[in-house]
Structures are given as structure tokens and as C-alpha cells.
Amino acid sequence: MKAESIRLAYTICTFEELSEKDKCLLEKAKEATYTSYSPFSHFCVGAAVELENGEVMQGSNQENASFTTGLCAERCVIFYANARYPDVPVKTIAIAARDTSGEFTANPTSPCGACRQVLSEIEYRYNKPMRVLLYGKEHVWVLESVSDLLPFKFNASSL
Ligand code: THU
């Protein structure tokens, strides 16, 4: 028997410490929270992606009275980007959320497990790491790869 451990790397910083490009993408994610359709949770999530061709796209969570048919902001924007530009890798995804008070969350909102799986597919599909920016009013987390969100991956190589 042997104990193993995994080291996950991420950076914690303030919004002001980010590059102008990252600030811009996070602003797009924040803006996208205002297009959220979340009458059931009142938790408004926005996501923005920057593609390798320079395109920036936004998405938000879309809920439904049949709860399980709704979609998270991350998958909304990733599927949209892939549908429009199937051959263009996604470089960075930025995520922000406003809670039930309507305020941006103090701490970063981390993607749910299903979204991590979908984000992970992007890295497998394009064979490139995708950066992840998670916004909180008090601090921002920056991850250089989805592998740091989902270390034990299931992908086509597992099939
Ligand atoms: N949600 C997202 O859009 N992204 C996440 O990473 C976490 C959760 C949405 C789903 C649902 O509409 C609401 O937030 C509350 O769970």
C-alpha cells in the first residue's frame, strides 16, 4: 500500500493585479450574469471565453421549471463557442456569479463537476491547456489548466 498525493496549482490575486486582458474577460463574465435566466435559484452565473482567433463569447446559466434540464453558464458558453468555431481552441474561460442578494460573490465560484468534465474535454479535444479565471470580489483565482480543477479525468483515452 502506498499513499499518493496530488498538487493542484492556482494563483490567488486581486482583480487589480490581473493583466488588462484577463480583467477584460472577467468583466465580460460579470456582464453575462445579467443575461442569466435563474428564476428558481436566483443565482446568476456568467461565463466568457476567449478563443485562439481572438473571438470573445459570453454565456449564462439558463434554468427551467423542469429543474434538471437547465444549463450552467460554463457549458452554455463552451457549447456555443464549439458550435460556432469547432476548429478553434478555447484559450481562457472566465466565470463570475451574483448571489441571491444580487451582489457579486465575495469568493470565486468554482465550476460544478459536470462543467469540469466538459471543460476538461476542451483540453483533450485541442490538446492544449485552457486557463480558468474565477472571480470573487475579494480575490480572484487563476488556474493555468482545467487539470487543476479535475485531476482524475475521464476522457477518450479511458474508453
Ligand atoms: N451554476 C452555474 O451556472 N455554474 C456553476 O458552476 C455552478 C452552478 C448555476 C446552475 C443553477 O442555475 C444555479 O447556478 C444554481 O445552482
Short mmCIF file of N, CA and C and ligand atoms in Angstrom, two decimals:
data_model
loop_
_atom_site.label_atom_id
_atom_site.label_comp_id
_atom_site.label_asym_id
_atom_site.label_seq_id
_atom_site.Cartn_x
_atom_site.Cartn_y
_atom_site.Cartn_z
N MET A 1 0.85 -1.20 0.00
CA MET A 1 0.00 0.00 0.00
C MET A 1 0.88 1.24 0.00
N LYS A 2 0.45 2.25 -0.76
CA LYS A 2 1.28 3.46 -0.86
C LYS A 2 0.38 4.69 -0.95
N ALA A 3 0.62 5.63 -0.07
CA ALA A 3 -0.17 6.87 -0.12
C ALA A 3 0.39 7.79 -1.19
N GLU A 4 -0.49 8.32 -2.00
CA GLU A 4 -0.07 9.27 -3.04
C GLU A 4 -0.74 10.60 -2.77
N SER A 5 -0.20 11.66 -3.32
CA SER A 5 -0.91 12.95 -3.21
C SER A 5 -0.73 13.72 -4.51
N ILE A 6 -1.64 14.64 -4.74
CA ILE A 6 -1.61 15.43 -5.96
C ILE A 6 -1.51 16.89 -5.57
N ARG A 7 -0.68 17.63 -6.27
CA ARG A 7 -0.56 19.07 -6.01
C ARG A 7 -1.32 19.83 -7.08
N LEU A 8 -2.26 20.65 -6.66
CA LEU A 8 -3.03 21.47 -7.60
C LEU A 8 -2.50 22.89 -7.53
N ALA A 9 -2.20 23.45 -8.69
CA ALA A 9 -1.60 24.79 -8.69
C ALA A 9 -2.64 25.84 -9.07
N TYR A 10 -2.71 26.91 -8.32
CA TYR A 10 -3.53 28.05 -8.71
C TYR A 10 -2.96 29.30 -8.06
N THR A 11 -3.31 30.43 -8.64
CA THR A 11 -2.84 31.71 -8.12
C THR A 11 -4.01 32.45 -7.50
N ILE A 12 -3.79 33.05 -6.36
CA ILE A 12 -4.80 33.92 -5.75
C ILE A 12 -4.30 35.35 -5.92
N CYS A 13 -5.14 36.21 -6.45
CA CYS A 13 -4.73 37.60 -6.59
C CYS A 13 -5.94 38.52 -6.50
N THR A 14 -5.68 39.78 -6.49
CA THR A 14 -6.79 40.74 -6.53
C THR A 14 -7.10 41.01 -8.00
N PHE A 15 -8.28 41.54 -8.25
CA PHE A 15 -8.68 41.87 -9.62
C PHE A 15 -7.66 42.83 -10.23
N GLU A 16 -7.21 43.79 -9.43
CA GLU A 16 -6.28 44.82 -9.93
C GLU A 16 -4.94 44.24 -10.35
N GLU A 17 -4.57 43.12 -9.76
CA GLU A 17 -3.27 42.51 -10.09
C GLU A 17 -3.28 41.77 -11.43
N LEU A 18 -4.45 41.55 -12.00
CA LEU A 18 -4.55 40.80 -13.26
C LEU A 18 -4.06 41.63 -14.45
N SER A 19 -3.73 40.95 -15.54
CA SER A 19 -3.39 41.65 -16.79
C SER A 19 -4.65 42.32 -17.33
N GLU A 20 -4.46 43.29 -18.20
CA GLU A 20 -5.63 44.00 -18.79
C GLU A 20 -6.53 43.02 -19.53
N LYS A 21 -5.92 42.05 -20.22
CA LYS A 21 -6.67 41.06 -20.99
C LYS A 21 -7.57 40.21 -20.07
N ASP A 22 -6.99 39.76 -18.96
CA ASP A 22 -7.75 38.94 -18.02
C ASP A 22 -8.85 39.76 -17.35
N LYS A 23 -8.53 41.01 -17.03
CA LYS A 23 -9.56 41.89 -16.44
C LYS A 23 -10.74 42.03 -17.40
N CYS A 24 -10.41 42.23 -18.66
CA CYS A 24 -11.43 42.41 -19.70
C CYS A 24 -12.34 41.19 -19.80
N LEU A 25 -11.74 39.99 -19.78
CA LEU A 25 -12.53 38.76 -19.91
C LEU A 25 -13.41 38.56 -18.67
N LEU A 26 -12.86 38.89 -17.50
CA LEU A 26 -13.68 38.77 -16.28
C LEU A 26 -14.82 39.78 -16.29
N GLU A 27 -14.56 40.95 -16.84
CA GLU A 27 -15.65 41.95 -16.95
C GLU A 27 -16.76 41.42 -17.85
N LYS A 28 -16.36 40.70 -18.91
CA LYS A 28 -17.35 40.09 -19.82
C LYS A 28 -18.16 39.02 -19.08
N ALA A 29 -17.48 38.25 -18.22
CA ALA A 29 -18.18 37.21 -17.44
C ALA A 29 -19.15 37.88 -16.47
N LYS A 30 -18.69 38.98 -15.84
CA LYS A 30 -19.57 39.70 -14.90
C LYS A 30 -20.78 40.26 -15.64
N GLU A 31 -20.52 40.82 -16.81
CA GLU A 31 -21.61 41.39 -17.62
C GLU A 31 -22.64 40.31 -17.97
N ALA A 32 -22.13 39.10 -18.28
CA ALA A 32 -23.01 38.00 -18.71
C ALA A 32 -23.94 37.54 -17.59
N THR A 33 -23.59 37.82 -16.33
CA THR A 33 -24.50 37.42 -15.23
C THR A 33 -25.86 38.11 -15.38
N TYR A 34 -25.87 39.25 -16.08
CA TYR A 34 -27.14 39.98 -16.23
C TYR A 34 -28.04 39.38 -17.31
N THR A 35 -27.53 38.38 -18.04
CA THR A 35 -28.38 37.68 -19.02
C THR A 35 -28.84 36.32 -18.48
N SER A 36 -28.46 36.03 -17.22
CA SER A 36 -28.83 34.76 -16.60
C SER A 36 -30.37 34.65 -16.51
N TYR A 37 -30.88 33.44 -16.77
CA TYR A 37 -32.31 33.17 -16.52
C TYR A 37 -32.34 32.21 -15.35
N SER A 38 -32.51 32.75 -14.15
CA SER A 38 -32.42 31.91 -12.95
C SER A 38 -33.55 32.24 -11.97
N PRO A 39 -34.81 32.08 -12.42
CA PRO A 39 -35.94 32.39 -11.53
C PRO A 39 -36.09 31.42 -10.37
N PHE A 40 -35.39 30.29 -10.44
CA PHE A 40 -35.55 29.28 -9.38
C PHE A 40 -34.47 29.40 -8.31
N SER A 41 -33.22 29.56 -8.72
CA SER A 41 -32.13 29.66 -7.73
C SER A 41 -31.80 31.11 -7.39
N HIS A 42 -32.12 32.02 -8.30
CA HIS A 42 -31.71 33.43 -8.15
C HIS A 42 -30.20 33.55 -8.00
N PHE A 43 -29.48 32.60 -8.54
CA PHE A 43 -28.01 32.63 -8.53
C PHE A 43 -27.59 32.84 -9.98
N CYS A 44 -27.07 34.02 -10.25
CA CYS A 44 -26.80 34.42 -11.65
C CYS A 44 -25.33 34.22 -11.99
N VAL A 45 -25.08 33.27 -12.88
CA VAL A 45 -23.70 32.95 -13.24
C VAL A 45 -23.44 33.43 -14.67
N GLY A 46 -22.26 34.02 -14.87
CA GLY A 46 -21.86 34.46 -16.20
C GLY A 46 -20.51 33.85 -16.54
N ALA A 47 -20.33 33.52 -17.81
CA ALA A 47 -19.04 32.98 -18.24
C ALA A 47 -18.67 33.64 -19.57
N ALA A 48 -17.38 33.83 -19.76
CA ALA A 48 -16.89 34.38 -21.03
C ALA A 48 -15.67 33.59 -21.45
N VAL A 49 -15.57 33.34 -22.75
CA VAL A 49 -14.40 32.61 -23.26
C VAL A 49 -13.67 33.47 -24.28
N GLU A 50 -12.37 33.29 -24.30
CA GLU A 50 -11.57 33.88 -25.37
C GLU A 50 -11.00 32.75 -26.20
N LEU A 51 -11.25 32.80 -27.50
CA LEU A 51 -10.76 31.76 -28.40
C LEU A 51 -9.41 32.16 -28.98
N GLU A 52 -8.76 31.19 -29.57
CA GLU A 52 -7.43 31.47 -30.13
C GLU A 52 -7.49 32.46 -31.30
N ASN A 53 -8.66 32.57 -31.94
CA ASN A 53 -8.79 33.53 -33.05
C ASN A 53 -9.17 34.94 -32.55
N GLY A 54 -9.18 35.11 -31.22
CA GLY A 54 -9.45 36.42 -30.65
C GLY A 54 -10.91 36.69 -30.33
N GLU A 55 -11.80 35.78 -30.80
CA GLU A 55 -13.23 35.95 -30.52
C GLU A 55 -13.50 35.82 -29.02
N VAL A 56 -14.37 36.67 -28.51
CA VAL A 56 -14.82 36.54 -27.12
C VAL A 56 -16.32 36.27 -27.14
N MET A 57 -16.75 35.28 -26.38
CA MET A 57 -18.16 34.92 -26.33
C MET A 57 -18.62 34.82 -24.89
N GLN A 58 -19.91 35.08 -24.70
CA GLN A 58 -20.47 35.09 -23.35
C GLN A 58 -21.62 34.09 -23.23
N GLY A 59 -21.82 33.60 -22.02
CA GLY A 59 -22.96 32.72 -21.74
C GLY A 59 -23.37 32.88 -20.29
N SER A 60 -24.56 32.38 -19.98
CA SER A 60 -25.04 32.48 -18.60
C SER A 60 -25.91 31.27 -18.29
N ASN A 61 -26.18 31.06 -17.00
CA ASN A 61 -26.99 29.89 -16.65
C ASN A 61 -28.44 30.10 -17.07
N GLN A 62 -29.03 29.03 -17.58
CA GLN A 62 -30.39 29.06 -18.11
C GLN A 62 -31.18 27.96 -17.40
N GLU A 63 -32.10 28.37 -16.55
CA GLU A 63 -32.84 27.39 -15.75
C GLU A 63 -34.18 27.05 -16.40
N ASN A 64 -34.83 26.04 -15.83
CA ASN A 64 -36.10 25.56 -16.38
C ASN A 64 -36.97 25.03 -15.25
N ALA A 65 -38.30 25.16 -15.42
CA ALA A 65 -39.23 24.65 -14.41
C ALA A 65 -39.02 23.15 -14.19
N SER A 66 -38.57 22.48 -15.24
CA SER A 66 -38.14 21.09 -15.10
C SER A 66 -36.65 21.18 -14.77
N PHE A 67 -36.34 21.28 -13.47
CA PHE A 67 -35.03 21.73 -12.99
C PHE A 67 -33.82 21.13 -13.70
N THR A 68 -33.86 19.81 -13.90
CA THR A 68 -32.64 19.16 -14.41
C THR A 68 -32.32 19.50 -15.87
N THR A 69 -33.25 20.16 -16.56
CA THR A 69 -32.98 20.46 -17.97
C THR A 69 -32.24 21.80 -18.15
N GLY A 70 -32.07 22.54 -17.07
CA GLY A 70 -31.33 23.80 -17.16
C GLY A 70 -29.86 23.56 -17.46
N LEU A 71 -29.16 24.66 -17.75
CA LEU A 71 -27.73 24.51 -18.08
C LEU A 71 -26.91 25.58 -17.38
N CYS A 72 -25.74 25.19 -16.92
CA CYS A 72 -24.80 26.13 -16.28
C CYS A 72 -24.21 27.08 -17.31
N ALA A 73 -23.74 28.21 -16.83
CA ALA A 73 -23.14 29.23 -17.69
C ALA A 73 -21.93 28.71 -18.46
N GLU A 74 -21.12 27.92 -17.79
CA GLU A 74 -19.89 27.42 -18.41
C GLU A 74 -20.18 26.55 -19.62
N ARG A 75 -21.15 25.62 -19.45
CA ARG A 75 -21.46 24.73 -20.58
C ARG A 75 -22.18 25.49 -21.68
N CYS A 76 -22.99 26.47 -21.28
CA CYS A 76 -23.70 27.30 -22.26
C CYS A 76 -22.68 27.96 -23.19
N VAL A 77 -21.67 28.58 -22.63
CA VAL A 77 -20.72 29.33 -23.47
C VAL A 77 -19.74 28.40 -24.21
N ILE A 78 -19.35 27.32 -23.57
CA ILE A 78 -18.42 26.39 -24.23
C ILE A 78 -19.08 25.73 -25.44
N PHE A 79 -20.31 25.28 -25.27
CA PHE A 79 -21.00 24.62 -26.39
C PHE A 79 -21.27 25.61 -27.52
N TYR A 80 -21.59 26.83 -27.13
CA TYR A 80 -21.82 27.89 -28.12
C TYR A 80 -20.54 28.15 -28.92
N ALA A 81 -19.43 28.29 -28.22
CA ALA A 81 -18.14 28.55 -28.89
C ALA A 81 -17.77 27.39 -29.82
N ASN A 82 -17.92 26.17 -29.33
CA ASN A 82 -17.57 24.99 -30.13
C ASN A 82 -18.49 24.84 -31.34
N ALA A 83 -19.75 25.24 -31.17
CA ALA A 83 -20.70 25.13 -32.28
C ALA A 83 -20.38 26.16 -33.36
N ARG A 84 -19.90 27.34 -32.95
CA ARG A 84 -19.59 28.38 -33.92
C ARG A 84 -18.23 28.20 -34.56
N TYR A 85 -17.24 27.80 -33.75
CA TYR A 85 -15.86 27.66 -34.25
C TYR A 85 -15.29 26.31 -33.81
N PRO A 86 -15.76 25.23 -34.45
CA PRO A 86 -15.33 23.90 -33.98
C PRO A 86 -13.82 23.65 -34.05
N ASP A 87 -13.14 24.38 -34.93
CA ASP A 87 -11.70 24.11 -35.09
C ASP A 87 -10.81 25.06 -34.29
N VAL A 88 -11.41 25.94 -33.54
CA VAL A 88 -10.61 26.96 -32.84
C VAL A 88 -10.53 26.64 -31.33
N PRO A 89 -9.32 26.44 -30.82
CA PRO A 89 -9.18 26.15 -29.39
C PRO A 89 -9.67 27.30 -28.50
N VAL A 90 -10.15 26.93 -27.33
CA VAL A 90 -10.55 27.94 -26.34
C VAL A 90 -9.35 28.18 -25.44
N LYS A 91 -8.93 29.42 -25.38
CA LYS A 91 -7.71 29.74 -24.60
C LYS A 91 -8.01 29.90 -23.11
N THR A 92 -9.06 30.68 -22.84
CA THR A 92 -9.35 31.04 -21.43
C THR A 92 -10.85 31.09 -21.22
N ILE A 93 -11.28 30.66 -20.04
CA ILE A 93 -12.68 30.86 -19.63
C ILE A 93 -12.68 31.65 -18.32
N ALA A 94 -13.57 32.63 -18.24
CA ALA A 94 -13.72 33.44 -17.03
C ALA A 94 -15.12 33.23 -16.48
N ILE A 95 -15.25 33.15 -15.17
CA ILE A 95 -16.55 32.85 -14.55
C ILE A 95 -16.79 33.81 -13.38
N ALA A 96 -18.01 34.32 -13.31
CA ALA A 96 -18.39 35.20 -12.20
C ALA A 96 -19.83 34.89 -11.82
N ALA A 97 -20.21 35.22 -10.60
CA ALA A 97 -21.59 34.94 -10.17
C ALA A 97 -22.07 36.01 -9.21
N ARG A 98 -23.40 36.28 -9.29
CA ARG A 98 -24.05 37.13 -8.31
C ARG A 98 -24.99 36.24 -7.50
N ASP A 99 -24.96 36.41 -6.19
CA ASP A 99 -25.77 35.54 -5.33
C ASP A 99 -27.19 36.09 -5.18
N THR A 100 -27.95 35.48 -4.28
CA THR A 100 -29.38 35.81 -4.17
C THR A 100 -29.60 37.27 -3.76
N SER A 101 -28.56 37.93 -3.23
CA SER A 101 -28.71 39.35 -2.88
C SER A 101 -28.48 40.24 -4.10
N GLY A 102 -28.04 39.62 -5.20
CA GLY A 102 -27.77 40.39 -6.42
C GLY A 102 -26.34 40.90 -6.49
N GLU A 103 -25.58 40.66 -5.42
CA GLU A 103 -24.18 41.13 -5.36
C GLU A 103 -23.24 40.06 -5.93
N PHE A 104 -22.14 40.51 -6.49
CA PHE A 104 -21.11 39.54 -6.90
C PHE A 104 -20.58 38.84 -5.65
N THR A 105 -20.31 37.55 -5.80
CA THR A 105 -19.86 36.76 -4.65
C THR A 105 -18.50 37.27 -4.16
N ALA A 106 -18.30 37.18 -2.86
CA ALA A 106 -17.03 37.64 -2.29
C ALA A 106 -15.90 36.70 -2.70
N ASN A 107 -16.22 35.40 -2.74
CA ASN A 107 -15.21 34.39 -3.10
C ASN A 107 -15.50 33.85 -4.50
N PRO A 108 -14.48 33.32 -5.16
CA PRO A 108 -14.68 32.79 -6.50
C PRO A 108 -15.71 31.66 -6.54
N THR A 109 -16.46 31.59 -7.63
CA THR A 109 -17.41 30.49 -7.85
C THR A 109 -16.72 29.46 -8.72
N SER A 110 -16.62 28.27 -8.20
CA SER A 110 -15.91 27.20 -8.89
C SER A 110 -16.90 26.37 -9.71
N PRO A 111 -16.53 25.97 -10.92
CA PRO A 111 -17.46 25.20 -11.76
C PRO A 111 -17.90 23.89 -11.11
N CYS A 112 -19.15 23.50 -11.37
CA CYS A 112 -19.66 22.23 -10.82
C CYS A 112 -18.95 21.05 -11.51
N GLY A 113 -19.18 19.88 -10.99
CA GLY A 113 -18.50 18.70 -11.51
C GLY A 113 -18.79 18.43 -12.98
N ALA A 114 -20.06 18.60 -13.39
CA ALA A 114 -20.42 18.34 -14.79
C ALA A 114 -19.71 19.34 -15.70
N CYS A 115 -19.62 20.57 -15.27
CA CYS A 115 -18.91 21.59 -16.09
C CYS A 115 -17.43 21.29 -16.15
N ARG A 116 -16.85 20.83 -15.05
CA ARG A 116 -15.42 20.48 -15.08
C ARG A 116 -15.15 19.41 -16.13
N GLN A 117 -16.07 18.45 -16.21
CA GLN A 117 -15.91 17.38 -17.20
C GLN A 117 -15.95 17.95 -18.62
N VAL A 118 -16.87 18.88 -18.85
CA VAL A 118 -16.99 19.49 -20.19
C VAL A 118 -15.77 20.37 -20.48
N LEU A 119 -15.32 21.10 -19.50
CA LEU A 119 -14.13 21.95 -19.70
C LEU A 119 -12.91 21.06 -19.98
N SER A 120 -12.86 19.94 -19.30
CA SER A 120 -11.75 19.01 -19.47
C SER A 120 -11.70 18.47 -20.90
N GLU A 121 -12.86 18.27 -21.50
CA GLU A 121 -12.93 17.77 -22.89
C GLU A 121 -12.25 18.76 -23.84
N ILE A 122 -12.36 20.03 -23.53
CA ILE A 122 -11.74 21.06 -24.38
C ILE A 122 -10.23 20.85 -24.44
N GLU A 123 -9.63 20.59 -23.29
CA GLU A 123 -8.17 20.39 -23.27
C GLU A 123 -7.80 19.13 -24.05
N TYR A 124 -8.64 18.10 -23.94
CA TYR A 124 -8.37 16.86 -24.66
C TYR A 124 -8.56 17.08 -26.16
N ARG A 125 -9.64 17.76 -26.50
CA ARG A 125 -10.01 17.97 -27.91
C ARG A 125 -8.94 18.76 -28.67
N TYR A 126 -8.45 19.82 -28.07
CA TYR A 126 -7.47 20.69 -28.74
C TYR A 126 -6.03 20.43 -28.30
N ASN A 127 -5.90 19.50 -27.36
CA ASN A 127 -4.57 19.14 -26.86
C ASN A 127 -3.78 20.36 -26.38
N LYS A 128 -4.48 21.22 -25.67
CA LYS A 128 -3.87 22.44 -25.14
C LYS A 128 -4.50 22.76 -23.80
N PRO A 129 -3.72 23.32 -22.90
CA PRO A 129 -4.35 23.72 -21.63
C PRO A 129 -5.28 24.91 -21.83
N MET A 130 -6.32 24.97 -21.05
CA MET A 130 -7.21 26.13 -21.06
C MET A 130 -7.10 26.82 -19.70
N ARG A 131 -6.89 28.12 -19.72
CA ARG A 131 -6.80 28.87 -18.46
C ARG A 131 -8.20 29.10 -17.90
N VAL A 132 -8.29 29.18 -16.59
CA VAL A 132 -9.58 29.38 -15.92
C VAL A 132 -9.44 30.55 -14.95
N LEU A 133 -10.31 31.55 -15.10
CA LEU A 133 -10.30 32.72 -14.20
C LEU A 133 -11.59 32.70 -13.41
N LEU A 134 -11.49 32.66 -12.09
CA LEU A 134 -12.68 32.58 -11.23
C LEU A 134 -12.76 33.85 -10.39
N TYR A 135 -13.86 34.58 -10.59
CA TYR A 135 -13.98 35.89 -9.96
C TYR A 135 -14.64 35.87 -8.58
N GLY A 136 -14.04 36.60 -7.65
CA GLY A 136 -14.69 36.92 -6.39
C GLY A 136 -14.35 38.38 -6.10
N LYS A 137 -15.25 39.07 -5.38
CA LYS A 137 -14.98 40.50 -5.11
C LYS A 137 -13.70 40.66 -4.30
N GLU A 138 -13.46 39.70 -3.39
CA GLU A 138 -12.29 39.85 -2.52
C GLU A 138 -11.01 39.32 -3.15
N HIS A 139 -11.13 38.28 -3.95
CA HIS A 139 -9.95 37.77 -4.65
C HIS A 139 -10.37 36.94 -5.86
N VAL A 140 -9.38 36.75 -6.72
CA VAL A 140 -9.60 36.00 -7.97
C VAL A 140 -8.66 34.80 -7.95
N TRP A 141 -9.15 33.67 -8.46
CA TRP A 141 -8.28 32.50 -8.61
C TRP A 141 -7.97 32.34 -10.10
N VAL A 142 -6.71 32.05 -10.37
CA VAL A 142 -6.27 31.82 -11.75
C VAL A 142 -5.67 30.42 -11.83
N LEU A 143 -6.22 29.60 -12.72
CA LEU A 143 -5.68 28.25 -12.93
C LEU A 143 -5.17 28.17 -14.37
N GLU A 144 -4.01 27.60 -14.55
CA GLU A 144 -3.42 27.53 -15.89
C GLU A 144 -3.95 26.36 -16.69
N SER A 145 -4.65 25.44 -16.02
CA SER A 145 -5.19 24.28 -16.73
C SER A 145 -6.40 23.73 -15.99
N VAL A 146 -7.33 23.15 -16.76
CA VAL A 146 -8.51 22.51 -16.16
C VAL A 146 -8.08 21.29 -15.33
N SER A 147 -6.91 20.75 -15.64
CA SER A 147 -6.41 19.60 -14.87
C SER A 147 -6.28 19.94 -13.40
N ASP A 148 -6.11 21.22 -13.10
CA ASP A 148 -6.02 21.62 -11.70
C ASP A 148 -7.39 21.69 -11.03
N LEU A 149 -8.46 21.61 -11.85
CA LEU A 149 -9.82 21.54 -11.30
C LEU A 149 -10.32 20.11 -11.25
N LEU A 150 -9.81 19.32 -12.17
CA LEU A 150 -10.28 17.93 -12.31
C LEU A 150 -9.08 17.02 -12.61
N PRO A 151 -8.34 16.66 -11.57
CA PRO A 151 -7.11 15.90 -11.81
C PRO A 151 -7.35 14.46 -12.31
N PHE A 152 -8.37 13.79 -11.80
CA PHE A 152 -8.61 12.41 -12.26
C PHE A 152 -9.64 12.46 -13.38
N LYS A 153 -9.12 12.58 -14.59
CA LYS A 153 -10.00 12.82 -15.74
C LYS A 153 -10.56 11.53 -16.34
N PHE A 154 -11.73 11.68 -16.91
CA PHE A 154 -12.26 10.63 -17.78
C PHE A 154 -12.31 11.23 -19.17
N ASN A 155 -11.57 10.65 -20.11
CA ASN A 155 -11.65 11.15 -21.49
C ASN A 155 -11.53 9.98 -22.46
N ALA A 156 -11.42 10.32 -23.74
CA ALA A 156 -11.46 9.26 -24.77
C ALA A 156 -10.36 8.22 -24.56
N SER A 157 -9.27 8.63 -23.92
CA SER A 157 -8.19 7.67 -23.71
C SER A 157 -8.58 6.60 -22.68
N SER A 158 -9.67 6.87 -21.94
CA SER A 158 -10.15 5.90 -20.94
C SER A 158 -11.08 4.86 -21.58
N LEU A 159 -11.55 5.16 -22.78
CA LEU A 159 -12.56 4.28 -23.40
C LEU A 159 -11.93 3.03 -24.01
N1 THU B 1 -24.42 27.20 -11.91
C1 THU B 1 -23.66 27.59 -12.96
O1 THU B 1 -24.14 28.20 -13.93
N2 THU B 1 -22.33 27.30 -12.91
C2 THU B 1 -21.71 26.67 -11.88
O2 THU B 1 -20.54 26.38 -11.96
C3 THU B 1 -22.45 26.37 -10.66
C4 THU B 1 -23.92 26.49 -10.76
C5 THU B 1 -25.84 27.52 -11.95
C6 THU B 1 -26.76 26.34 -12.08
C7 THU B 1 -28.03 26.88 -11.48
O3 THU B 1 -28.73 27.60 -12.50
C8 THU B 1 -27.56 27.86 -10.43
O4 THU B 1 -26.21 28.17 -10.75
C9 THU B 1 -27.64 27.34 -9.02
O5 THU B 1 -27.01 26.13 -8.90
#
